[in-house]
């Protein structure tokens, strides 16, 4: 039932608004609203009950194992609630700096930590998610070229395995996107790369480890090639969880990287967001960082704004990005500390490799069996699809019935019938073993009674939904009783 | 090991199963010259107790008394229930609803949100959120340019009385695509868009006009006239609005004869804490005909194989993960949790509740304005009607006045001089429903002391 | 699965305890523990996931309609979280009064409000639930008699409809309990009462409206009778929700009353508690109130403790009772205010009478059809039990399948096959109508397919549990892996 | 109407269905002379915003700096996760689990709690909670009297070094039943129970002996000797313990040759905020043989009709709703939500975590003791080993010292002079794991300044 269906005219959660209607007679009548919007008219209990019940229809980290590849769904330490302390939650974004030293000190330190973790020269925290970080990074590269009068570079290279945000972000910066193919081992096809680079090359966007769950071994060579033709390298940090404390994008030769704080730094993703996508840059891109930055003058923290950053690509949000998310990432880093951060990559990788090995033994097909898994790995269901008529999606849906959130399916696009599995370091060996048992059970079912997979899920609030109808008979707002 | 459940013996068992002897061996595909073994400069691990003490001491530095700053972020009462509900793990720790059947909670909620935003703005459809108000305006501009097939200019009229940070953001985001932003000056007497400046553009190829209602000065524009002017010239109209105002003011869907094409704005006033500027959420609504050019996620209602209604992400062919470099936007992660807060907020308050919040905030600002302008040396900057925010002109440097007010525990507003030097010593103030009569008087008394 | 079954040696939520083990060498070895207790060894994620999932097996106000008679399960306004403000949550109970004026002012005002609502002379807030309030009230009566040298009063009267805590509390105070029968209309059998009262009568405990959901109309007469023989009257305030602002126990002639703040004043009951059971007394019992009390001297609030209250029955808890619950009740009263409190009884009674009428029309049998329902009412399933073999319990269990928490069954004990239904004022007319539909549907089922009721519930985490086995094969701690 | 969903027309419809014309008619069975129509003296309704402001201003009055008071309520770190979990409506807004099938969450949790408490105390079984530590001791005394069939005296030995508020509470609760409480003095040199005083009772009929470990002074008793003495004389032993200590100290189940009969205490240290003294929870554990005399709710594991394991309230025949005036106790509502917090706390910390909290608190107190007793005019009151709390003797009035410390933002401890005038100017102090080295030094510095 929709909240609107609980609605009755003249009902309201009366304690929540001013008790008396105030005077607005100074506003000209022609600017006033005549017919009120049809919002729900419900009591406080109805609201609480509705949204409590609704929440129970979600899978989440707190309720289910959620090995959604590329999304790093690990435990979100509940200490993140410290970001709600009144000093933080009630602070107006335009408060005077002298009432902002608390948060500014956290942000300043976060800039420092992130630049150390990535091996970069400087950090801007303002991008509000990975995709905005990508925009910012590519825009910085663009500004860099422009600043040198280097205006003929119109192409950005993106491997075919890349996340959709990569080409979209490059395009938003006005670049033409060139796709680079992947070789059978999951690495960038270097010959193909050589064939396309040249004076038009503004740069390349890479994820390393890539979205294929393998580490790009020839990264240094790629960096040399790109730099050789005057291009710059962009690092999509979505997979940073695989390498924190083990290797640094800065050392690999990257010029700019974004980090998804909601992934590696475990800020809660809230069913779609918020995230944060700070970028870190090499020395040469420093002048182009988006504002605001936090700088330290003597003992005081100050904002660095556009007027003092003439080459900056500018502002990306009305205020300071997703400041609250930044605070949560700061808390996370302080909780884990140096030793704890290094362990992240170690145990994320341990879980992934253990799981890949066990699944391979159980008859599943890793996409790159000869490779070490990073923090995630891909299974391909191409053979099951051919032989049993069971797709990766069928498998995924049946997993939901087993109380496990399905891994990412059909991404990256280039592996047919793929499933991208990322257990994360906060899940236990028991959970890995349970996962394997579930997969075995479903595989058995796929052979014995495939209809169970086609019909899945059967234990959830709804069964498989008609996505085609959702597009054809577009129904995106409720109108019935309104 | 904090947050890692592996015991020593489990780790050994797992390494053995993989066939390696040491956990570091798992990184053997990383070339040796790229390997590091430490993270110097990152402080040692702290227990939750220590982090709590640390954060409490930092937060305590930022407690700053009564807040009369608005300027795009507004202190409103946030019902207690919101915090408890959005803290539920099922909302807080879910990812984007890629597996619809396992995400009906979030999906239905977004569908309800879309409906509420469409109602509030007077438009047909809404998306599931963008990052914030400023970036939402940039997305609206991209959208308008895609939509306005009659225009080839990629030229946008962006009045100077739109929030200066929005204008900065728009500039950063749209410039790489060679979009032309044309400033429209405001009338120095009223603070409103200067109609003559628009008329001077007569006959030129223009893709869209942006209108902020109220504008950055809190001043109300003559929206009907502006929309009629633009529409008559095939110029698309983008409205930037404060959602709280929409329960009281005429919604953009009704401006002029036809309403505007796209509405966007900052969702923060709907139940989201000030929190230093984010996470907030940008909203975007438009006419039905434009839905396929709308960026961001959209949830649709459909049925399952048994015919039971259910919700799913829809129109995904617009999005980057399918359309890649041809997508309507690069946005992926958005601001779902804040939408959750706003949806609960709108449910709790309803139309009448939000109208009261708007009216009460307005009344408080008017009262404050009257109290302050009664002081010698404090004048009203603009003559026009306002909504819940206004500009005062002082005969003293605003920065110093604000510092002095701060000493009395009052955050007196925003100093406009860095943004609009032409306005002289201008101060933007706002008093929402959270302020009492005593608060307003405290401000006025402190101001009196400074100006006497 | 039990939390212990997730346990693995040496695992822990490491962020939650001091990182280093401290020095305790000054404690003699013979006083130290040698074998650690077998507590769970689990990660933070495991704990959060386990207890999040576990919670989802509960019905609650926030998730379900919960018309549990006598328990007043109404909406708990979430503003109660203000009681967690650091000044309140972190305050040590023995902090100096000058750092306690905030909470003491709230408690002082709460004392005032409760005495106004009940029509009594004074209030003590310290009893920690209704039952302790009963003890305190009866003990005060005992102390009163003793103070007058009136030591032969050994009997306390309790109607047979009374809640079990009433006779138990009287017994805890050393009294012999005499049961008073109820007449066919649900009132106290006054003739029977007259027959037992006398010089041994210390007092009587009454609930008005009684647990039968009807108002005791001859209360004044009863008060005269009891007072006439020198006894005092105790009012069990569990049903106060029915009369706030409509009538006052003080006016009825009662000498002492307890209030269940977790009922009428809507503090969350937390799956069993906490509650709070303040008592209010008439002038003559004032000296006997339990300590601590809050008094006001000039502008300052002070504690009144034993040393300044020589006749007090003393202290009932280590500190100030369930102070946090008292704060929540204070918040509730401030939110509702004068007008709001009066509406409580009105709408609670409206819902109950509407529901009783509608159910009667649908063929159900109110226990007292000729009486006005108060905030609750009783149905008797005696005829269904006889004719269809369907008991009140069968009905109750089937209601769970329909997503409604069952009303109270088999209490009060004297109505056979009874169901005590209390909708409360915060539930809507829609909810009443849905309840009626559900009841009709189950009644139909009882006739058509009674086995469905015997087998119910079938949609919950478990089906009907074996209570006899639970007693016979007592298993109250987990031992398997420990 | 706040929290009441009825609209005017619904109310009218409902009244019509009932057959009355006015809502007040529903109260027509209340005699006219008892009717009231108003509640004078109760303030007007406030919105949640106003109540929030009110409560914030009240709470702000009570923020009082570093707390070194113990005395039965201890400031420990409370993991963030606890608040979020116990705030879930399913735990927070459920009633007592009368309908077992709809309450498996709460029931299983209590079963887990019972197991943990049995483990911690070294006993066989635990109940589901009592009100608090003090009232739990009274219940333990009732229980001991019911259990000790060899004694007819109803006489309890209650040492003077048991928490004075516990002794007061016990007195209030047990006296109406003619139970005899015999004070046992403490040794003025060690603060421990005076063995000679016990020996003087040789041969008398005694039902039970109460032992507090540590005792109110933080001093550790020679529990083995005390239990052996009592057991040899058919005297039941009741232990009152701090649960935090039990991960470090020998549990009551192992005291003497046989262990004690009943263990009770205050559960607050296990994840419950100080909150002015409540809500906390009392715990009670005992030997298996005594389970049927245990007061309070008990959850048992059983199976459903399909043989699936499940949980239910059990042994209800002991309780008031069945046994009425013959019940083991009158308790009904107990402290479920706090038990929920404690169960989560014990799960998060585990045995090793709680041991560390205990050890760290102990070490901090010892450090503080050493710092303070280095000051001229501050001496140790007792010579014996302590656990995490101790008594200092000052050469100045404690009340004044505490007032001066308070001015430095330090709550210096509890003034014992009202409770034990015989100890002179005695101060009880405690420093838990929440205090840093700097905190301890700050205290010591402030104290130095007062004593120089
Ligand atoms: C590989 C990769 N790159 C980029 C992104 C985009 O990041 P965001 O969702 O934070 O915008 C994602 C998100 O899923 C991703 O997996
Ligand atoms: C009529 C009646 N009296 C007394 C009580 C006991 O109150 P408490 O549970 O607060 O101890 C109850 C509780 O259910 C009750 O319903």
CSV table of N, CA and C in Angstrom, one decimal, chain D residues 13 46 64 80 82 114 122 137 206 272 285 294 319 325 335 341 375 387 389 391 409 415 425 433 444:
chain,number,residue,atom,x,y,z
D,13,UNK,N,-19.0,10.1,12.0
D,13,UNK,CA,-19.4,8.8,11.5
D,13,UNK,C,-19.4,7.7,12.6
D,46,UNK,N,2.6,21.8,23.1
D,46,UNK,CA,3.8,22.3,22.4
D,46,UNK,C,4.0,21.5,21.2
D,64,UNK,N,28.2,18.4,32.8
D,64,UNK,CA,29.0,18.7,34.0
D,64,UNK,C,30.4,18.2,34.0
D,80,UNK,N,28.3,2.5,19.7
D,80,UNK,CA,27.3,3.2,18.9
D,80,UNK,C,26.2,2.2,18.3
D,82,UNK,N,24.7,-0.1,19.6
D,82,UNK,CA,23.6,-0.4,20.6
D,82,UNK,C,22.5,0.6,20.4
D,114,UNK,N,20.0,-14.6,29.1
D,114,UNK,CA,20.1,-15.5,30.3
D,114,UNK,C,21.4,-16.4,30.3
D,122,UNK,N,28.8,-17.4,36.6
D,122,UNK,CA,29.2,-18.7,36.9
D,122,UNK,C,28.1,-19.5,37.6
D,137,UNK,N,18.4,-7.2,44.9
D,137,UNK,CA,18.9,-7.7,46.1
D,137,UNK,C,17.7,-8.1,47.0
D,206,UNK,N,20.2,-18.3,61.0
D,206,UNK,CA,20.3,-17.3,59.9
D,206,UNK,C,19.9,-17.8,58.6
D,272,UNK,N,24.5,0.4,29.4
D,272,UNK,CA,23.4,1.3,29.7
D,272,UNK,C,23.9,2.7,30.1
D,285,UNK,N,20.8,-14.4,39.1
D,285,UNK,CA,21.1,-15.8,38.6
D,285,UNK,C,21.2,-16.7,39.8
D,294,UNK,N,12.9,-18.6,41.7
D,294,UNK,CA,13.4,-17.4,41.1
D,294,UNK,C,12.3,-16.5,40.7
D,319,UNK,N,4.5,-16.9,38.6
D,319,UNK,CA,4.3,-15.5,38.5
D,319,UNK,C,3.0,-15.0,39.0
D,325,UNK,N,-1.6,-14.0,44.8
D,325,UNK,CA,-1.0,-13.6,46.1
D,325,UNK,C,0.1,-14.6,46.6
D,335,UNK,N,12.7,-4.8,32.7
D,335,UNK,CA,13.6,-3.8,32.1
D,335,UNK,C,14.1,-4.3,30.7
D,341,UNK,N,20.0,-4.0,25.3
D,341,UNK,CA,21.3,-3.2,25.2
D,341,UNK,C,22.4,-4.1,25.8
D,375,UNK,N,49.3,13.6,47.3
D,375,UNK,CA,49.0,14.9,47.7
D,375,UNK,C,48.9,14.9,49.2
D,387,UNK,N,38.9,-3.2,43.5
D,387,UNK,CA,38.6,-3.2,42.1
D,387,UNK,C,37.9,-1.9,41.7
D,389,UNK,N,37.6,1.1,42.2
D,389,UNK,CA,37.0,2.2,43.0
D,389,UNK,C,37.6,2.2,44.3
D,391,UNK,N,38.3,4.5,48.4
D,391,UNK,CA,37.9,5.5,49.3
D,391,UNK,C,39.2,6.3,49.7
D,409,UNK,N,35.3,21.8,36.3
D,409,UNK,CA,34.7,20.8,35.4
D,409,UNK,C,35.0,19.3,35.7
D,415,UNK,N,30.8,12.0,48.1
D,415,UNK,CA,31.0,12.4,49.5
D,415,UNK,C,30.4,11.3,50.4
D,425,UNK,N,36.1,12.5,56.8
D,425,UNK,CA,36.0,13.1,55.5
D,425,UNK,C,36.4,12.1,54.4
D,433,UNK,N,37.4,3.1,32.1
D,433,UNK,CA,38.2,3.1,30.9
D,433,UNK,C,38.0,4.3,30.1
D,444,UNK,N,44.1,15.3,39.3
D,444,UNK,CA,45.2,15.4,40.3
D,444,UNK,C,45.7,16.9,40.4
